[in-house]
mmCIF file of N, CA, C and O in Angstrom:
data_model
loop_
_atom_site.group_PDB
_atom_site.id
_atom_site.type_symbol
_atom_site.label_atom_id
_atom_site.label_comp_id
_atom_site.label_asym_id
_atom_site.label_seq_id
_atom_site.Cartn_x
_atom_site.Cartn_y
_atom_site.Cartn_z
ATOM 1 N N UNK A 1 -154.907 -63.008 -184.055
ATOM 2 C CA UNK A 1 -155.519 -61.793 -183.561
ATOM 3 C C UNK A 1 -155.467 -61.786 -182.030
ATOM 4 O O UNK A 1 -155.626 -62.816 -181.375
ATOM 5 N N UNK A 2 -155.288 -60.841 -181.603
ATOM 6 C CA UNK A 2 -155.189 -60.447 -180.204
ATOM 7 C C UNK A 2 -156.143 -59.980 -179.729
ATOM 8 O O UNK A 2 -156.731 -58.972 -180.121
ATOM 9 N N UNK A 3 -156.631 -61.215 -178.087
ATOM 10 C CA UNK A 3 -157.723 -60.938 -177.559
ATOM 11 C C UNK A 3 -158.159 -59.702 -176.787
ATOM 12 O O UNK A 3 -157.086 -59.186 -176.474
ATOM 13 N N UNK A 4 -158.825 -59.183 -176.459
ATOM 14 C CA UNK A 4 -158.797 -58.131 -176.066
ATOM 15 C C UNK A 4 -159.428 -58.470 -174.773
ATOM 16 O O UNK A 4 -160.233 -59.337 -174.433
ATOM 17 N N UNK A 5 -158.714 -57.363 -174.061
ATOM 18 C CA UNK A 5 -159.131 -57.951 -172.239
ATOM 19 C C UNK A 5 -160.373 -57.173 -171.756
ATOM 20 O O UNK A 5 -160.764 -56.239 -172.456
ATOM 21 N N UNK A 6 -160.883 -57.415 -170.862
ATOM 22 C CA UNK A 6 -162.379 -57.302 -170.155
ATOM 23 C C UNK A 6 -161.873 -57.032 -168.603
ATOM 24 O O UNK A 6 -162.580 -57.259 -167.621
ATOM 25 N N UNK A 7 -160.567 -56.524 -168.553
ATOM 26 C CA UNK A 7 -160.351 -56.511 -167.059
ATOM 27 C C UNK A 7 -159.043 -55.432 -166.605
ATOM 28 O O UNK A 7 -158.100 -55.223 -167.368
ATOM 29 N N UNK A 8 -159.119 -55.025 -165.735
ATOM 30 C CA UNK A 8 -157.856 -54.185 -165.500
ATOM 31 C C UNK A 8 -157.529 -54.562 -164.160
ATOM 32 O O UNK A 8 -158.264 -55.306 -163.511
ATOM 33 N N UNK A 9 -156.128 -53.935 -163.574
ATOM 34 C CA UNK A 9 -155.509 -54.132 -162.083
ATOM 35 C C UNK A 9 -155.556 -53.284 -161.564
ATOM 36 O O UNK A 9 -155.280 -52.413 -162.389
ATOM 37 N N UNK A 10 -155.785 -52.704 -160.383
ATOM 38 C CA UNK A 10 -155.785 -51.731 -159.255
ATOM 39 C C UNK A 10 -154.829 -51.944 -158.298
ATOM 40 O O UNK A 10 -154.556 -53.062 -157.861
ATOM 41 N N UNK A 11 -154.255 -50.820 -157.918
ATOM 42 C CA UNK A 11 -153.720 -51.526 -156.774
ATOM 43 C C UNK A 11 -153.271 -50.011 -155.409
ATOM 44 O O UNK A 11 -152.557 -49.011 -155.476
ATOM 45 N N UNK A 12 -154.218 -50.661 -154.244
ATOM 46 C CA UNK A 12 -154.529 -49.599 -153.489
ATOM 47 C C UNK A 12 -154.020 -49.795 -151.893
ATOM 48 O O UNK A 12 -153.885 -50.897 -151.361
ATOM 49 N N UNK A 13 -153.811 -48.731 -151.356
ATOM 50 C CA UNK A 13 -152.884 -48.362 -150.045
ATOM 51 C C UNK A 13 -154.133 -48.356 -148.939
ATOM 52 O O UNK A 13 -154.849 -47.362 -149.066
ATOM 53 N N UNK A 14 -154.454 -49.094 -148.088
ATOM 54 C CA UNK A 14 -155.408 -49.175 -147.416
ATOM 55 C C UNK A 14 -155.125 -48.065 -146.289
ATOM 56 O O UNK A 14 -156.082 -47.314 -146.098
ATOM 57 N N UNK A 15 -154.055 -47.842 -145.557
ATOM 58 C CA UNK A 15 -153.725 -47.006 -144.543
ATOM 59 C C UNK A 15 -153.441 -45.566 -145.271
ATOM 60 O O UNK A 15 -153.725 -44.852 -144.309
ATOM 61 N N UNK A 16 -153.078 -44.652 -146.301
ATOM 62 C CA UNK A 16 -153.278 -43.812 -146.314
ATOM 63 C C UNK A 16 -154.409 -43.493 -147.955
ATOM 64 O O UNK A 16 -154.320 -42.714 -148.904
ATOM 65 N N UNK A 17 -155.552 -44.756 -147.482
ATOM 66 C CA UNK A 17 -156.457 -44.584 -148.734
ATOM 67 C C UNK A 17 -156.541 -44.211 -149.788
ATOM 68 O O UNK A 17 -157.491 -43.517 -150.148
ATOM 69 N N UNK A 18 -155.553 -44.575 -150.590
ATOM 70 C CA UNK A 18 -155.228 -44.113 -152.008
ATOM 71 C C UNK A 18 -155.257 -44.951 -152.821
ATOM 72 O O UNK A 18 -155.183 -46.139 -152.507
ATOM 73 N N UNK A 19 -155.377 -44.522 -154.118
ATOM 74 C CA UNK A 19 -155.097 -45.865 -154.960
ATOM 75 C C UNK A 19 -153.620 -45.464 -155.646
ATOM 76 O O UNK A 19 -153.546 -44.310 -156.068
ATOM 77 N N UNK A 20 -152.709 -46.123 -155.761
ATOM 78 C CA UNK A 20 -151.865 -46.578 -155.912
ATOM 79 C C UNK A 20 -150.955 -46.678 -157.280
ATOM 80 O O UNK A 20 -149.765 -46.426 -157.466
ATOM 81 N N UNK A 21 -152.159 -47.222 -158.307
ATOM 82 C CA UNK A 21 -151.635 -46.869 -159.549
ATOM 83 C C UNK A 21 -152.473 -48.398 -160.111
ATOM 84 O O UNK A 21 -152.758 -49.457 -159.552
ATOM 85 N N UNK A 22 -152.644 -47.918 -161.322
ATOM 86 C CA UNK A 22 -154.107 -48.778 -162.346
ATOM 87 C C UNK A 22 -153.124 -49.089 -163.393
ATOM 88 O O UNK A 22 -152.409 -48.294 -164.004
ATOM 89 N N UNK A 23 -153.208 -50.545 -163.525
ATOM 90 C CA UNK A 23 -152.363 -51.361 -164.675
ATOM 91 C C UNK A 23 -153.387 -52.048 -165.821
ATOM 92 O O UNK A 23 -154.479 -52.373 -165.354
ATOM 93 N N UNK A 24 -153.191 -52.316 -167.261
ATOM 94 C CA UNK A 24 -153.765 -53.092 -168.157
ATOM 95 C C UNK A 24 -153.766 -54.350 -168.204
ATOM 96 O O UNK A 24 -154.803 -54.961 -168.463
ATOM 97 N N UNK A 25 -152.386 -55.085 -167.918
ATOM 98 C CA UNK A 25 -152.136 -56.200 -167.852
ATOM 99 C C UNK A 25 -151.203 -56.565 -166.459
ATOM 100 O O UNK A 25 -150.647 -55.779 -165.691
ATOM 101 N N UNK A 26 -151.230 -57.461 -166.443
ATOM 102 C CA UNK A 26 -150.166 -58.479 -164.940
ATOM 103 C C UNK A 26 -149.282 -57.964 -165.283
ATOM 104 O O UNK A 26 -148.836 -57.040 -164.604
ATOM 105 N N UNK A 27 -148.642 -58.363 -166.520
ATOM 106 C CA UNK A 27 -147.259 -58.147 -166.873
ATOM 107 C C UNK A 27 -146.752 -56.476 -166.878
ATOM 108 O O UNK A 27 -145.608 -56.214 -166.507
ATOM 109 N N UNK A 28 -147.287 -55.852 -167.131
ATOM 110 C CA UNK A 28 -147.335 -54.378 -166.822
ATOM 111 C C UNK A 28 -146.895 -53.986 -165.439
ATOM 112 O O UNK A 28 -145.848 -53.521 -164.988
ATOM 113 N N UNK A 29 -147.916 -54.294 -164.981
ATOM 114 C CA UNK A 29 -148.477 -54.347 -163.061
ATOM 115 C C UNK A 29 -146.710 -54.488 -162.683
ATOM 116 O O UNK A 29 -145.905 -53.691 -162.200
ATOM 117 N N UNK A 30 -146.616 -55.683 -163.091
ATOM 118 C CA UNK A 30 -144.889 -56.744 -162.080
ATOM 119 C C UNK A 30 -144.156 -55.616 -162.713
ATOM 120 O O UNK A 30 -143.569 -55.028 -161.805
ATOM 121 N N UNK A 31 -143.917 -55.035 -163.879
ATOM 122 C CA UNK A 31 -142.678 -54.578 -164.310
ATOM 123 C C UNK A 31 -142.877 -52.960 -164.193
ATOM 124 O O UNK A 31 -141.975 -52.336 -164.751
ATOM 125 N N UNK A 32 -143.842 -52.201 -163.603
ATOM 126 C CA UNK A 32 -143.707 -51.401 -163.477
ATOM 127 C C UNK A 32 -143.805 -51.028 -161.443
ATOM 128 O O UNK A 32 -143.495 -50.017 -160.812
ATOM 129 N N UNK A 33 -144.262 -52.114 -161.075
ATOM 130 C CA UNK A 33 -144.369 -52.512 -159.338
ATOM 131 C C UNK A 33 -143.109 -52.735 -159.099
ATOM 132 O O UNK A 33 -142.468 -51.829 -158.567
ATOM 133 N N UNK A 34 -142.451 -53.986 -159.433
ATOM 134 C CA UNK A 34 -141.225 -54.855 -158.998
ATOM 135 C C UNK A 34 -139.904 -54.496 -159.828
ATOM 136 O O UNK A 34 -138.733 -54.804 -159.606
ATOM 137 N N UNK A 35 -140.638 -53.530 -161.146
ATOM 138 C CA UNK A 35 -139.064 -53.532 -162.058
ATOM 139 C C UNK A 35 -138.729 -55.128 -162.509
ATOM 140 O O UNK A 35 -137.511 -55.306 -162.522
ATOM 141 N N UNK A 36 -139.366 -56.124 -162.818
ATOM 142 C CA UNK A 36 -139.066 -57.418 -162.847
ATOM 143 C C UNK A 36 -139.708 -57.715 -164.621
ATOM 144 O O UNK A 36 -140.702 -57.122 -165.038
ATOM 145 N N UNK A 37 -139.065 -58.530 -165.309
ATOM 146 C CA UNK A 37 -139.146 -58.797 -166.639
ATOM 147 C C UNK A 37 -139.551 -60.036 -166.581
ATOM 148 O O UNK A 37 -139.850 -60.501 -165.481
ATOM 149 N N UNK A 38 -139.664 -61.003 -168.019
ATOM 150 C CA UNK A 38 -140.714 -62.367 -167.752
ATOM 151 C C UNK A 38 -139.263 -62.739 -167.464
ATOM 152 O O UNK A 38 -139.423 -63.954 -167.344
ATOM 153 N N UNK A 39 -138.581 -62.637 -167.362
ATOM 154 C CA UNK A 39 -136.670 -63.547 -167.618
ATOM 155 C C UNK A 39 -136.295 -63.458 -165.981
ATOM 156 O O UNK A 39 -135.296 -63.896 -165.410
ATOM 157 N N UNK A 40 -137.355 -62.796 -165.477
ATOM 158 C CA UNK A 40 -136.339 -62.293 -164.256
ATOM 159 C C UNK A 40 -136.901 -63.774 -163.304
ATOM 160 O O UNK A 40 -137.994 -64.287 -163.546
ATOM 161 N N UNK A 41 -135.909 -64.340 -162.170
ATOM 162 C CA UNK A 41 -136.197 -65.101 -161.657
ATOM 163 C C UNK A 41 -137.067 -65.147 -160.488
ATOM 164 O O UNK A 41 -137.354 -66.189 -159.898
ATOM 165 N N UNK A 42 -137.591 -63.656 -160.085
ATOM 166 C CA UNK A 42 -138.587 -63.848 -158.653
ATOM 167 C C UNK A 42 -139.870 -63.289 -159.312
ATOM 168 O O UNK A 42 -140.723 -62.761 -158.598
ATOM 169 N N UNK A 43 -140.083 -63.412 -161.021
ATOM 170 C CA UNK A 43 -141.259 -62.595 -161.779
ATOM 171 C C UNK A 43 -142.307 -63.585 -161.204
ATOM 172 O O UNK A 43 -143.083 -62.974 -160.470
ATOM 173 N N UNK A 44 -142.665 -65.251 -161.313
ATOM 174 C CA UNK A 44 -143.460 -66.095 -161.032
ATOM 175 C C UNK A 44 -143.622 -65.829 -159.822
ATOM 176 O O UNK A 44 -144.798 -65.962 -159.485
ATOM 177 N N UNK A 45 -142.471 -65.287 -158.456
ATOM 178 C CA UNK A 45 -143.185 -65.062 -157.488
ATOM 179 C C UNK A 45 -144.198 -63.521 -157.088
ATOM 180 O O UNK A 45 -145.214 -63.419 -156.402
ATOM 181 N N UNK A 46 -143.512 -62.614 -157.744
ATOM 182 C CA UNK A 46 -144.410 -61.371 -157.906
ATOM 183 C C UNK A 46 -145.997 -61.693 -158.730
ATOM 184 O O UNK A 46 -146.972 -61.061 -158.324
ATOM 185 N N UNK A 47 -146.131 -62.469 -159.622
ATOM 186 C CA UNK A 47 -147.136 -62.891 -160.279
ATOM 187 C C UNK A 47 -148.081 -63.355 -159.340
ATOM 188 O O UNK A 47 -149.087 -62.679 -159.125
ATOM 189 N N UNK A 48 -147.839 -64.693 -158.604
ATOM 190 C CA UNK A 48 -148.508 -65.574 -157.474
ATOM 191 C C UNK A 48 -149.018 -64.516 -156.369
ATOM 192 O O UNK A 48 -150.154 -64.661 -155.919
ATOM 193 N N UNK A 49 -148.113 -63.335 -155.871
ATOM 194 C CA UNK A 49 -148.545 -63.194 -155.030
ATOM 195 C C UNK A 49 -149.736 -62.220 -155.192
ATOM 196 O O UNK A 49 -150.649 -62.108 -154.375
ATOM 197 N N UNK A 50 -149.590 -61.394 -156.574
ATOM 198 C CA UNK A 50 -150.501 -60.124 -156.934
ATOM 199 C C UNK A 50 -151.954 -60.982 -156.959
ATOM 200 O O UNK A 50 -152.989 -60.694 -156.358
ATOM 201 N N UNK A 51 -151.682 -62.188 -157.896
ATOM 202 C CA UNK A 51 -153.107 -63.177 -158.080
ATOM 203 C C UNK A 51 -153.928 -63.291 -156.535
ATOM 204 O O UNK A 51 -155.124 -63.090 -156.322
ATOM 205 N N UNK A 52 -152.807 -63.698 -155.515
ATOM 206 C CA UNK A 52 -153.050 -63.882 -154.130
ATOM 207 C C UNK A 52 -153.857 -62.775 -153.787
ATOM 208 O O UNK A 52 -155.083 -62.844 -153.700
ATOM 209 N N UNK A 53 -153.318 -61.953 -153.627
ATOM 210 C CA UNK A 53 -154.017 -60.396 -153.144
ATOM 211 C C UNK A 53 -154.975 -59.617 -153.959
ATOM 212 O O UNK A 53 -155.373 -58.464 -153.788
ATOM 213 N N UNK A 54 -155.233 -60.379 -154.774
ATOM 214 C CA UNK A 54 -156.608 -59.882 -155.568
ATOM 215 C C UNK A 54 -157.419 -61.207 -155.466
ATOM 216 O O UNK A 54 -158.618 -60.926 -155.463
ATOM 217 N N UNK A 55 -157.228 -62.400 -155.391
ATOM 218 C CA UNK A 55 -158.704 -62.910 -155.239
ATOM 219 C C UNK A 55 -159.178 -63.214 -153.938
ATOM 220 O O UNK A 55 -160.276 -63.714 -153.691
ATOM 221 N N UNK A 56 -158.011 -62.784 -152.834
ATOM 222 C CA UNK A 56 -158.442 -62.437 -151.632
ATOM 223 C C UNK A 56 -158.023 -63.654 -150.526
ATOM 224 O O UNK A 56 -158.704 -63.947 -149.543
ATOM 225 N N UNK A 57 -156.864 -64.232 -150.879
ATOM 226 C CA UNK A 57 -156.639 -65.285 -150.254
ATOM 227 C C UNK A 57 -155.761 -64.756 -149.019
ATOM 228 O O UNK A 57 -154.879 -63.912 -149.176
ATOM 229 N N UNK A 58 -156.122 -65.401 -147.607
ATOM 230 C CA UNK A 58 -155.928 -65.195 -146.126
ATOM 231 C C UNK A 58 -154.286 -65.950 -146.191
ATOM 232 O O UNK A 58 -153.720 -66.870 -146.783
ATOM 233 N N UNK A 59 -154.022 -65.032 -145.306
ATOM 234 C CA UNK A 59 -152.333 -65.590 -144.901
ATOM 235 C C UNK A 59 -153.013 -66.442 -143.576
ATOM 236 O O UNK A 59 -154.151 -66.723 -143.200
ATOM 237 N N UNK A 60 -151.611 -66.677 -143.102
ATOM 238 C CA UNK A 60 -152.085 -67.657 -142.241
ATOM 239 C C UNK A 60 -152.496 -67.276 -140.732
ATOM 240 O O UNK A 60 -152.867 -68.100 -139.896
ATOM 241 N N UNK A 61 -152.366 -65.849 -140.515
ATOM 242 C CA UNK A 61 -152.703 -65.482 -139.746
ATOM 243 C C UNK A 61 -154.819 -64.541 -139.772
ATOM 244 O O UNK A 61 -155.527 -63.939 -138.965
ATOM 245 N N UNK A 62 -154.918 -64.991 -141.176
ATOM 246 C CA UNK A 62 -156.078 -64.253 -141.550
ATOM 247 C C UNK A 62 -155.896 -63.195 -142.157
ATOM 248 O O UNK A 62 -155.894 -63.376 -143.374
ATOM 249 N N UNK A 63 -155.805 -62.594 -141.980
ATOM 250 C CA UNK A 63 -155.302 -61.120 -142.670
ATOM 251 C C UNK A 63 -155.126 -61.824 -144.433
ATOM 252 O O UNK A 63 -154.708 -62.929 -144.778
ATOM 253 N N UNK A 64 -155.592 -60.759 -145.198
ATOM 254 C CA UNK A 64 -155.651 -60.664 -146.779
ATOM 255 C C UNK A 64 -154.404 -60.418 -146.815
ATOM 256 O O UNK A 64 -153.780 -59.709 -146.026
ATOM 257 N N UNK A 65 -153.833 -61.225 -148.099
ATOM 258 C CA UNK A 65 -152.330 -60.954 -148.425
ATOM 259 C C UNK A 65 -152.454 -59.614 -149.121
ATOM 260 O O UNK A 65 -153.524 -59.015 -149.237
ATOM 261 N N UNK A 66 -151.459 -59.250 -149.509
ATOM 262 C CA UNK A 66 -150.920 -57.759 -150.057
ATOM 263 C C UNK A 66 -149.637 -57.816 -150.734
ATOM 264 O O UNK A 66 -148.777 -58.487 -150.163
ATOM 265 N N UNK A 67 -149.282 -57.179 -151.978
ATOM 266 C CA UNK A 67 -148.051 -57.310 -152.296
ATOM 267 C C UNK A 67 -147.905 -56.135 -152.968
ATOM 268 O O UNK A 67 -148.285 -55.867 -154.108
ATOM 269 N N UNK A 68 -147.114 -55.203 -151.894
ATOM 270 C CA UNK A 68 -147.217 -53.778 -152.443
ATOM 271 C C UNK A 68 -148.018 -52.871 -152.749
ATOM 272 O O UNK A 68 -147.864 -52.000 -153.606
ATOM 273 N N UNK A 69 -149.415 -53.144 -151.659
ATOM 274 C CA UNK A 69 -150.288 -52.683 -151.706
ATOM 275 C C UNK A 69 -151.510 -53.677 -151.965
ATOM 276 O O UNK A 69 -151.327 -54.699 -152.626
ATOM 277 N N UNK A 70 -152.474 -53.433 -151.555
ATOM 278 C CA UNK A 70 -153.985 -54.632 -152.148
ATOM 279 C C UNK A 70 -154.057 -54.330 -153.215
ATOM 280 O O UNK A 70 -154.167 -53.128 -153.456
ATOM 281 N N UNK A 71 -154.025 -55.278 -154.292
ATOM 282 C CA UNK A 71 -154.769 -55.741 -155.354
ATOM 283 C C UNK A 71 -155.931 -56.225 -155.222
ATOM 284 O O UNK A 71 -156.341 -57.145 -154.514
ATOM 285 N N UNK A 72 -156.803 -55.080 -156.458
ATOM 286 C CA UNK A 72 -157.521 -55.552 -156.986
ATOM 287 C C UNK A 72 -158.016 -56.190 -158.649
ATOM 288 O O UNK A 72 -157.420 -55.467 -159.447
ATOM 289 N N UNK A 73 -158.572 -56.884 -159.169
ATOM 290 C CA UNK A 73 -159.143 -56.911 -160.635
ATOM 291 C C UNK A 73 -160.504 -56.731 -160.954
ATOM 292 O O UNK A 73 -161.337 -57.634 -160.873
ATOM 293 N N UNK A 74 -160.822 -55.183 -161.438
ATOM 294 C CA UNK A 74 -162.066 -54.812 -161.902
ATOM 295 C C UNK A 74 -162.423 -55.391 -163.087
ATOM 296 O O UNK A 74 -161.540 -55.180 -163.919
ATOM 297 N N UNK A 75 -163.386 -56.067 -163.553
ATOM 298 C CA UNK A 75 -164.349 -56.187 -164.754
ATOM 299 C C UNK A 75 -164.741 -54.599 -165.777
ATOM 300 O O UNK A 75 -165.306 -53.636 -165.257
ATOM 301 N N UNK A 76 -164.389 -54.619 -166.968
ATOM 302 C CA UNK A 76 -164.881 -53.356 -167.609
ATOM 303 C C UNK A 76 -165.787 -53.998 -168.201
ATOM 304 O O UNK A 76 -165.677 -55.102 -168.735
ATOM 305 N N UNK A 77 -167.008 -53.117 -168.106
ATOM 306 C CA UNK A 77 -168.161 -53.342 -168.619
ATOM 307 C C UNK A 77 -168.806 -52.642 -169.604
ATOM 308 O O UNK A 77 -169.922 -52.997 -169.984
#
């Protein structure tokens, strides 16, 4: 049986304040963001970086990473 998720993806344009477009799953998110499949070879890096930019991890200059916009992951309640 298939678990059912408690969470969705956002993903929003900080400079002309929009949101961007709302995904169900990661895998969704990458292949409708990047055009990238699980087979494709830069999918693990599109993955890493969306995770990056949603739990809010600093590049090295400070600044929040971003990958094609900020990610976020809302809780449905």
């Amino acid at each position: 049986m298939k678990e059912s998720k408690n969470y969705f993806f956002a993903r929003y344009d900080s400079k002309t304040d929009h949101c961007l477009g709302v995904y169900e799953t990661i895998e969704e998110a990458i292949l409708k963001v990047y055009g990238y499949q699980k087979n494709h070879q830069k999918y693990k890096i599109a993955k890493n970086s969306i995770i990056a930019s949603y739990t809010q991890a600093a590049r090295k200059d400070g600044y929040r990473r971003s990958a094609h916009g900020i990610w976020y992951k809302f809780p449905i309640s």
